[in-house]
Amino acid sequence: MNFSDYHQLAFERHDNGVLLITINRPEKYNATDEQLHGELARVWRDVSTDPHTRVAVITGAGKAFSAGGDLAMVERMAGDHERVSHMLSEMSDLVYNIINCEKPIVSAINGVAVGAGVVVALLADIAICAEDARLGDGHVKLGVSAGDHAAIIWPLLAGMAKARYYLLTGEMVTGAEAERLGMVAKALPRDQVLGESLRVAQVLATGAQHAIRLTKRSLNSWLRAAGPTFDQSAAYEMLCFMGPDVVEGAKALREKREPRFPSAGTQP
């Protein structure tokens, strides 16, 4: 695995084939621009084929895991068919590359996780979260449908009633509540999250490798079966990027005010 191919992910090898991956854009709270989104999409293929890696742990630099899509990227995408088409392909790669990665993935959710960040956080095989972290899919508040992972994993983890509530309202859930709902394996004080994630990774890395990897493959058959639902939701999200609501949603975020969506009958 060639670490020099990545510029916004940092890597650190630990004993027994544990690879710590850090989303490394702390000055932007690890928000995903086009480069970081692409790196997050393809890194799992490299992890899967890397002979020196048995388990990957992913966390965020600084106070956040990942604060979602960089607003400038969102603004560049709005109404741009070529960018939207590329993102549709790349967001599919992100989801399916995590699901199909041969090696177990542990997410150490050390802070806020939104957008592509919460994709990685919740699709990881084992998620360990800070109790005071905030997780969410705020797509509807931006003016686009929840598409980049939510339909494939939230109903399975939290149940349909909770998935509908959080995805239709765009409200955030704390790490402690996420554990109560079954969305993450553990919620701990923030300063314990990375240490516990690395401990769990060592358990996986020193266990029966074929048994662990094949168990992961079997469990992820539930997600593969939901693939058509994800594909549809991803297409719907990208369709929304071609409409006017996302323009107003991005503008409202930049101006730190409530959006006045054209589809709701009020003009900005």
mmCIF file of C-alpha atoms in Angstrom:
data_model
loop_
_atom_site.group_PDB
_atom_site.id
_atom_site.type_symbol
_atom_site.label_atom_id
_atom_site.label_comp_id
_atom_site.label_asym_id
_atom_site.label_seq_id
_atom_site.Cartn_x
_atom_site.Cartn_y
_atom_site.Cartn_z
ATOM 1 C CA MET A 1 0.000 0.000 0.000
ATOM 2 C CA ASN A 2 1.503 3.291 -1.126
ATOM 3 C CA PHE A 3 0.732 5.902 1.528
ATOM 4 C CA SER A 4 2.154 8.658 -0.682
ATOM 5 C CA ASP A 5 -0.927 8.325 -2.903
ATOM 6 C CA TYR A 6 -2.947 9.982 -0.126
ATOM 7 C CA HIS A 7 -2.705 13.600 0.985
ATOM 8 C CA GLN A 8 -5.614 14.069 3.393
ATOM 9 C CA LEU A 9 -5.390 10.701 5.115
ATOM 10 C CA ALA A 10 -2.505 9.916 7.469
ATOM 11 C CA PHE A 11 -1.317 6.385 8.227
ATOM 12 C CA GLU A 12 0.406 4.749 11.176
ATOM 13 C CA ARG A 13 1.240 1.069 11.436
ATOM 14 C CA HIS A 14 0.778 -0.699 14.753
ATOM 15 C CA ASP A 15 1.688 -4.202 15.888
ATOM 16 C CA ASN A 16 0.102 -7.292 14.330
ATOM 17 C CA GLY A 17 -1.008 -5.606 11.129
ATOM 18 C CA VAL A 18 -3.218 -2.901 12.650
ATOM 19 C CA LEU A 19 -3.298 0.183 10.411
ATOM 20 C CA LEU A 20 -4.462 3.443 11.965
ATOM 21 C CA ILE A 21 -5.949 5.807 9.366
ATOM 22 C CA THR A 22 -6.538 9.413 10.417
ATOM 23 C CA ILE A 23 -8.739 11.792 8.451
ATOM 24 C CA ASN A 24 -6.293 14.663 8.453
ATOM 25 C CA ARG A 25 -7.928 17.989 7.661
ATOM 26 C CA PRO A 26 -8.348 19.315 11.202
ATOM 27 C CA GLU A 27 -8.399 22.986 10.207
ATOM 28 C CA LYS A 28 -11.715 22.221 8.429
ATOM 29 C CA TYR A 29 -12.930 19.752 11.070
ATOM 30 C CA ASN A 30 -12.081 17.015 8.553
ATOM 31 C CA ALA A 31 -14.851 18.110 6.199
ATOM 32 C CA THR A 32 -14.689 16.298 2.879
ATOM 33 C CA ASP A 33 -13.756 18.209 -0.246
ATOM 34 C CA GLU A 34 -13.382 16.485 -3.611
ATOM 35 C CA GLN A 35 -9.893 15.194 -2.820
ATOM 36 C CA LEU A 36 -10.718 13.774 0.604
ATOM 37 C CA HIS A 37 -13.959 12.233 -0.625
ATOM 38 C CA GLY A 38 -12.039 10.454 -3.368
ATOM 39 C CA GLU A 39 -9.401 9.227 -0.920
ATOM 40 C CA LEU A 40 -12.044 7.892 1.460
ATOM 41 C CA ALA A 41 -13.702 6.071 -1.413
ATOM 42 C CA ARG A 42 -10.592 4.270 -2.684
ATOM 43 C CA VAL A 43 -8.564 3.634 0.467
ATOM 44 C CA TRP A 44 -10.616 0.545 1.340
ATOM 45 C CA ARG A 45 -9.588 -1.227 -1.847
ATOM 46 C CA ASP A 46 -5.970 -0.654 -0.898
ATOM 47 C CA VAL A 47 -6.593 -1.839 2.671
ATOM 48 C CA SER A 48 -8.297 -4.951 1.340
ATOM 49 C CA THR A 49 -5.337 -5.956 -0.841
ATOM 50 C CA ASP A 50 -2.508 -4.763 1.436
ATOM 51 C CA PRO A 51 -0.615 -7.856 2.698
ATOM 52 C CA HIS A 52 0.695 -5.923 5.721
ATOM 53 C CA THR A 53 -2.739 -4.930 7.035
ATOM 54 C CA ARG A 54 -5.075 -7.183 8.981
ATOM 55 C CA VAL A 55 -7.353 -4.565 10.563
ATOM 56 C CA ALA A 56 -7.940 -0.879 9.821
ATOM 57 C CA VAL A 57 -8.890 1.681 12.469
ATOM 58 C CA ILE A 58 -10.117 5.055 11.237
ATOM 59 C CA THR A 59 -10.450 8.239 13.279
ATOM 60 C CA GLY A 60 -10.322 11.999 12.807
ATOM 61 C CA ALA A 61 -7.570 14.484 13.589
ATOM 62 C CA GLY A 62 -8.401 17.116 16.171
ATOM 63 C CA LYS A 63 -11.894 17.524 17.631
ATOM 64 C CA ALA A 64 -13.990 16.038 14.816
ATOM 65 C CA PHE A 65 -14.309 12.703 13.066
ATOM 66 C CA SER A 66 -15.566 14.445 9.921
ATOM 67 C CA ALA A 67 -17.906 17.417 9.740
ATOM 68 C CA GLY A 68 -19.530 16.412 6.456
ATOM 69 C CA GLY A 69 -19.193 17.766 2.954
ATOM 70 C CA ASP A 70 -17.162 20.925 2.481
ATOM 71 C CA LEU A 71 -19.694 23.659 1.690
ATOM 72 C CA ALA A 72 -17.642 24.930 -1.246
ATOM 73 C CA MET A 73 -17.792 21.443 -2.779
ATOM 74 C CA VAL A 74 -21.572 21.380 -2.344
ATOM 75 C CA GLU A 75 -21.840 24.759 -4.083
ATOM 76 C CA ARG A 76 -19.659 23.567 -6.962
ATOM 77 C CA MET A 77 -21.850 20.496 -7.426
ATOM 78 C CA ALA A 78 -25.196 22.278 -7.482
ATOM 79 C CA GLY A 79 -26.583 22.173 -11.026
ATOM 80 C CA ASP A 80 -23.360 20.737 -12.490
ATOM 81 C CA HIS A 81 -24.273 17.496 -14.248
ATOM 82 C CA GLU A 82 -20.689 16.349 -14.762
ATOM 83 C CA ARG A 83 -19.727 16.836 -11.100
ATOM 84 C CA VAL A 84 -22.958 15.224 -9.928
ATOM 85 C CA SER A 85 -22.424 12.190 -12.173
ATOM 86 C CA HIS A 86 -18.878 11.789 -10.857
ATOM 87 C CA MET A 87 -20.086 12.032 -7.258
ATOM 88 C CA LEU A 88 -22.761 9.401 -7.862
ATOM 89 C CA SER A 89 -20.072 6.969 -8.989
ATOM 90 C CA GLU A 90 -17.696 7.881 -6.183
ATOM 91 C CA MET A 91 -20.270 7.705 -3.398
ATOM 92 C CA SER A 92 -21.180 4.226 -4.603
ATOM 93 C CA ASP A 93 -17.506 3.273 -4.469
ATOM 94 C CA LEU A 94 -17.275 4.605 -0.913
ATOM 95 C CA VAL A 95 -20.172 2.493 0.336
ATOM 96 C CA TYR A 96 -19.414 -0.709 -1.564
ATOM 97 C CA ASN A 97 -15.654 -0.579 -0.986
ATOM 98 C CA ILE A 98 -16.234 -0.479 2.779
ATOM 99 C CA ILE A 99 -18.762 -3.299 2.598
ATOM 100 C CA ASN A 100 -16.547 -5.453 0.375
ATOM 101 C CA CYS A 101 -13.214 -4.754 2.116
ATOM 102 C CA GLU A 102 -11.795 -8.130 3.135
ATOM 103 C CA LYS A 103 -10.284 -6.754 6.353
ATOM 104 C CA PRO A 104 -12.278 -5.662 9.410
ATOM 105 C CA ILE A 105 -12.680 -1.901 9.885
ATOM 106 C CA VAL A 106 -13.046 -0.234 13.283
ATOM 107 C CA SER A 107 -14.234 3.375 13.462
ATOM 108 C CA ALA A 108 -13.023 5.464 16.410
ATOM 109 C CA ILE A 109 -15.622 8.236 16.305
ATOM 110 C CA ASN A 110 -13.902 10.944 18.323
ATOM 111 C CA GLY A 111 -16.286 13.783 17.482
ATOM 112 C CA VAL A 112 -18.937 15.003 15.081
ATOM 113 C CA ALA A 113 -19.604 12.681 12.131
ATOM 114 C CA VAL A 114 -21.724 13.977 9.255
ATOM 115 C CA GLY A 115 -21.887 13.334 5.518
ATOM 116 C CA ALA A 116 -19.111 11.078 4.235
ATOM 117 C CA GLY A 117 -17.817 10.952 7.798
ATOM 118 C CA VAL A 118 -20.913 9.237 9.123
ATOM 119 C CA VAL A 119 -20.831 6.886 6.111
ATOM 120 C CA VAL A 120 -17.449 5.571 7.240
ATOM 121 C CA ALA A 121 -18.370 5.742 10.927
ATOM 122 C CA LEU A 122 -21.508 3.604 10.652
ATOM 123 C CA LEU A 123 -20.521 1.243 7.842
ATOM 124 C CA ALA A 124 -17.379 0.201 9.731
ATOM 125 C CA ASP A 125 -17.648 -3.318 11.106
ATOM 126 C CA ILE A 126 -17.225 -2.109 14.689
ATOM 127 C CA ALA A 127 -18.025 1.486 15.666
ATOM 128 C CA ILE A 128 -16.751 2.926 18.948
ATOM 129 C CA CYS A 129 -18.017 6.414 19.634
ATOM 130 C CA ALA A 130 -17.467 9.268 22.054
ATOM 131 C CA GLU A 131 -20.501 9.687 24.278
ATOM 132 C CA ASP A 132 -20.687 13.379 23.443
ATOM 133 C CA ALA A 133 -20.057 12.987 19.716
ATOM 134 C CA ARG A 134 -22.862 14.044 17.418
ATOM 135 C CA LEU A 135 -23.811 11.897 14.423
ATOM 136 C CA GLY A 136 -26.302 12.725 11.742
ATOM 137 C CA ASP A 137 -27.452 12.783 8.175
ATOM 138 C CA GLY A 138 -28.530 16.338 7.505
ATOM 139 C CA HIS A 139 -29.186 15.989 3.797
ATOM 140 C CA VAL A 140 -32.801 17.146 4.038
ATOM 141 C CA LYS A 141 -31.669 20.344 5.768
ATOM 142 C CA LEU A 142 -29.431 21.017 2.787
ATOM 143 C CA GLY A 143 -32.296 20.396 0.377
ATOM 144 C CA VAL A 144 -31.298 16.962 -0.938
ATOM 145 C CA SER A 145 -32.548 13.509 -0.100
ATOM 146 C CA ALA A 146 -30.658 11.214 2.265
ATOM 147 C CA GLY A 147 -28.693 9.097 -0.146
ATOM 148 C CA ASP A 148 -25.025 8.460 0.451
ATOM 149 C CA HIS A 149 -25.440 5.647 2.981
ATOM 150 C CA ALA A 150 -28.511 6.233 5.086
ATOM 151 C CA ALA A 151 -31.080 4.016 3.389
ATOM 152 C CA ILE A 152 -28.750 1.022 3.419
ATOM 153 C CA ILE A 153 -27.671 1.123 7.080
ATOM 154 C CA TRP A 154 -29.842 3.295 9.356
ATOM 155 C CA PRO A 155 -32.982 1.070 9.221
ATOM 156 C CA LEU A 156 -30.835 -2.009 9.866
ATOM 157 C CA LEU A 157 -29.063 -0.467 12.859
ATOM 158 C CA ALA A 158 -31.721 1.750 14.442
ATOM 159 C CA GLY A 159 -34.963 0.252 13.101
ATOM 160 C CA MET A 160 -37.285 1.838 10.589
ATOM 161 C CA ALA A 161 -39.126 4.122 13.011
ATOM 162 C CA LYS A 162 -35.945 5.800 14.277
ATOM 163 C CA ALA A 163 -34.406 5.860 10.805
ATOM 164 C CA ARG A 164 -37.452 7.654 9.451
ATOM 165 C CA TYR A 165 -37.394 10.143 12.304
ATOM 166 C CA TYR A 166 -33.740 11.111 12.054
ATOM 167 C CA LEU A 167 -33.488 11.034 8.258
ATOM 168 C CA LEU A 168 -36.696 12.971 7.616
ATOM 169 C CA THR A 169 -35.944 15.624 10.251
ATOM 170 C CA GLY A 170 -32.169 15.774 9.817
ATOM 171 C CA GLU A 171 -31.722 15.876 13.597
ATOM 172 C CA MET A 172 -28.448 14.724 15.163
ATOM 173 C CA VAL A 173 -27.977 11.849 17.595
ATOM 174 C CA THR A 174 -25.379 11.777 20.367
ATOM 175 C CA GLY A 175 -22.926 8.934 20.746
ATOM 176 C CA ALA A 176 -24.637 7.856 23.958
ATOM 177 C CA GLU A 177 -28.018 7.744 22.215
ATOM 178 C CA ALA A 178 -26.489 5.995 19.205
ATOM 179 C CA GLU A 179 -25.294 3.223 21.520
ATOM 180 C CA ARG A 180 -28.748 2.960 23.091
ATOM 181 C CA LEU A 181 -30.304 2.639 19.635
ATOM 182 C CA GLY A 182 -27.785 -0.011 18.566
ATOM 183 C CA MET A 183 -26.105 2.176 15.943
ATOM 184 C CA VAL A 184 -22.638 1.853 17.480
ATOM 185 C CA ALA A 185 -21.045 -0.971 19.459
ATOM 186 C CA LYS A 186 -19.788 1.167 22.342
ATOM 187 C CA ALA A 187 -19.996 4.751 23.578
ATOM 188 C CA LEU A 188 -17.218 5.913 25.870
ATOM 189 C CA PRO A 189 -15.701 9.108 27.235
ATOM 190 C CA ARG A 190 -13.948 10.856 24.359
ATOM 191 C CA ASP A 191 -10.427 10.303 25.684
ATOM 192 C CA GLN A 192 -10.971 6.536 25.767
ATOM 193 C CA VAL A 193 -12.312 6.076 22.236
ATOM 194 C CA LEU A 194 -9.080 5.651 20.278
ATOM 195 C CA GLY A 195 -7.415 3.459 22.900
ATOM 196 C CA GLU A 196 -10.383 1.107 23.038
ATOM 197 C CA SER A 197 -10.614 1.017 19.241
ATOM 198 C CA LEU A 198 -6.956 0.017 18.977
ATOM 199 C CA ARG A 199 -7.470 -2.621 21.679
ATOM 200 C CA VAL A 200 -10.388 -4.135 19.774
ATOM 201 C CA ALA A 201 -8.321 -3.999 16.574
ATOM 202 C CA GLN A 202 -5.576 -6.012 18.277
ATOM 203 C CA VAL A 203 -8.142 -8.643 19.295
ATOM 204 C CA LEU A 204 -9.214 -8.918 15.669
ATOM 205 C CA ALA A 205 -5.663 -8.848 14.332
ATOM 206 C CA THR A 206 -4.518 -11.708 16.569
ATOM 207 C CA GLY A 207 -7.609 -13.850 16.016
ATOM 208 C CA ALA A 208 -8.338 -16.456 13.346
ATOM 209 C CA GLN A 209 -8.045 -14.326 10.220
ATOM 210 C CA HIS A 210 -10.051 -16.446 7.792
ATOM 211 C CA ALA A 211 -12.842 -16.949 10.323
ATOM 212 C CA ILE A 212 -13.086 -13.233 11.118
ATOM 213 C CA ARG A 213 -12.980 -12.126 7.489
ATOM 214 C CA LEU A 214 -15.558 -14.678 6.377
ATOM 215 C CA THR A 215 -17.836 -13.743 9.273
ATOM 216 C CA LYS A 216 -17.620 -10.118 8.116
ATOM 217 C CA ARG A 217 -18.407 -11.198 4.566
ATOM 218 C CA SER A 218 -21.463 -13.148 5.722
ATOM 219 C CA LEU A 219 -22.812 -10.347 7.903
ATOM 220 C CA ASN A 220 -22.386 -7.806 5.127
ATOM 221 C CA SER A 221 -24.644 -9.895 2.917
ATOM 222 C CA TRP A 222 -27.449 -8.007 4.692
ATOM 223 C CA LEU A 223 -26.038 -4.787 3.226
ATOM 224 C CA ARG A 224 -25.467 -6.270 -0.213
ATOM 225 C CA ALA A 225 -29.093 -7.388 -0.239
ATOM 226 C CA ALA A 226 -30.068 -3.757 0.383
ATOM 227 C CA GLY A 227 -27.859 -2.599 -2.489
ATOM 228 C CA PRO A 228 -30.755 -1.703 -4.812
ATOM 229 C CA THR A 229 -32.249 0.496 -2.089
ATOM 230 C CA PHE A 230 -28.928 2.309 -1.696
ATOM 231 C CA ASP A 231 -28.487 2.702 -5.453
ATOM 232 C CA GLN A 232 -31.927 4.284 -5.704
ATOM 233 C CA SER A 233 -31.326 6.624 -2.770
ATOM 234 C CA ALA A 234 -27.960 7.733 -4.170
ATOM 235 C CA ALA A 235 -29.545 8.554 -7.529
ATOM 236 C CA TYR A 236 -32.320 10.510 -5.802
ATOM 237 C CA GLU A 237 -29.787 12.536 -3.828
ATOM 238 C CA MET A 238 -27.876 13.432 -6.971
ATOM 239 C CA LEU A 239 -31.140 14.324 -8.730
ATOM 240 C CA CYS A 240 -31.807 16.848 -5.941
ATOM 241 C CA PHE A 241 -28.451 18.498 -6.679
ATOM 242 C CA MET A 242 -29.893 19.536 -10.025
ATOM 243 C CA GLY A 243 -32.776 21.450 -8.407
ATOM 244 C CA PRO A 244 -33.127 24.837 -6.677
ATOM 245 C CA ASP A 245 -33.519 23.713 -3.048
ATOM 246 C CA VAL A 246 -29.856 22.747 -2.632
ATOM 247 C CA VAL A 247 -28.758 26.192 -3.812
ATOM 248 C CA GLU A 248 -30.842 27.811 -1.081
ATOM 249 C CA GLY A 249 -29.745 25.182 1.458
ATOM 250 C CA ALA A 250 -26.072 25.882 0.843
ATOM 251 C CA LYS A 251 -26.661 29.645 0.907
ATOM 252 C CA ALA A 252 -28.490 29.372 4.231
ATOM 253 C CA LEU A 253 -25.673 27.337 5.739
ATOM 254 C CA ARG A 254 -23.110 29.884 4.650
ATOM 255 C CA GLU A 255 -25.228 32.719 6.048
ATOM 256 C CA LYS A 256 -25.975 30.756 9.258
ATOM 257 C CA ARG A 257 -29.747 31.053 8.965
ATOM 258 C CA GLU A 258 -32.747 28.816 8.434
ATOM 259 C CA PRO A 259 -33.277 27.893 4.755
ATOM 260 C CA ARG A 260 -36.306 29.107 2.826
ATOM 261 C CA PHE A 261 -36.672 26.311 0.316
ATOM 262 C CA PRO A 262 -38.404 27.153 -2.996
ATOM 263 C CA SER A 263 -40.221 23.801 -2.871
ATOM 264 C CA ALA A 264 -41.793 24.838 0.442
ATOM 265 C CA GLY A 265 -43.484 27.770 -1.269
ATOM 266 C CA THR A 266 -41.246 30.579 -0.062
ATOM 267 C CA GLN A 267 -38.562 32.297 -2.062
ATOM 268 C CA PRO A 268 -35.143 33.291 -0.614
#
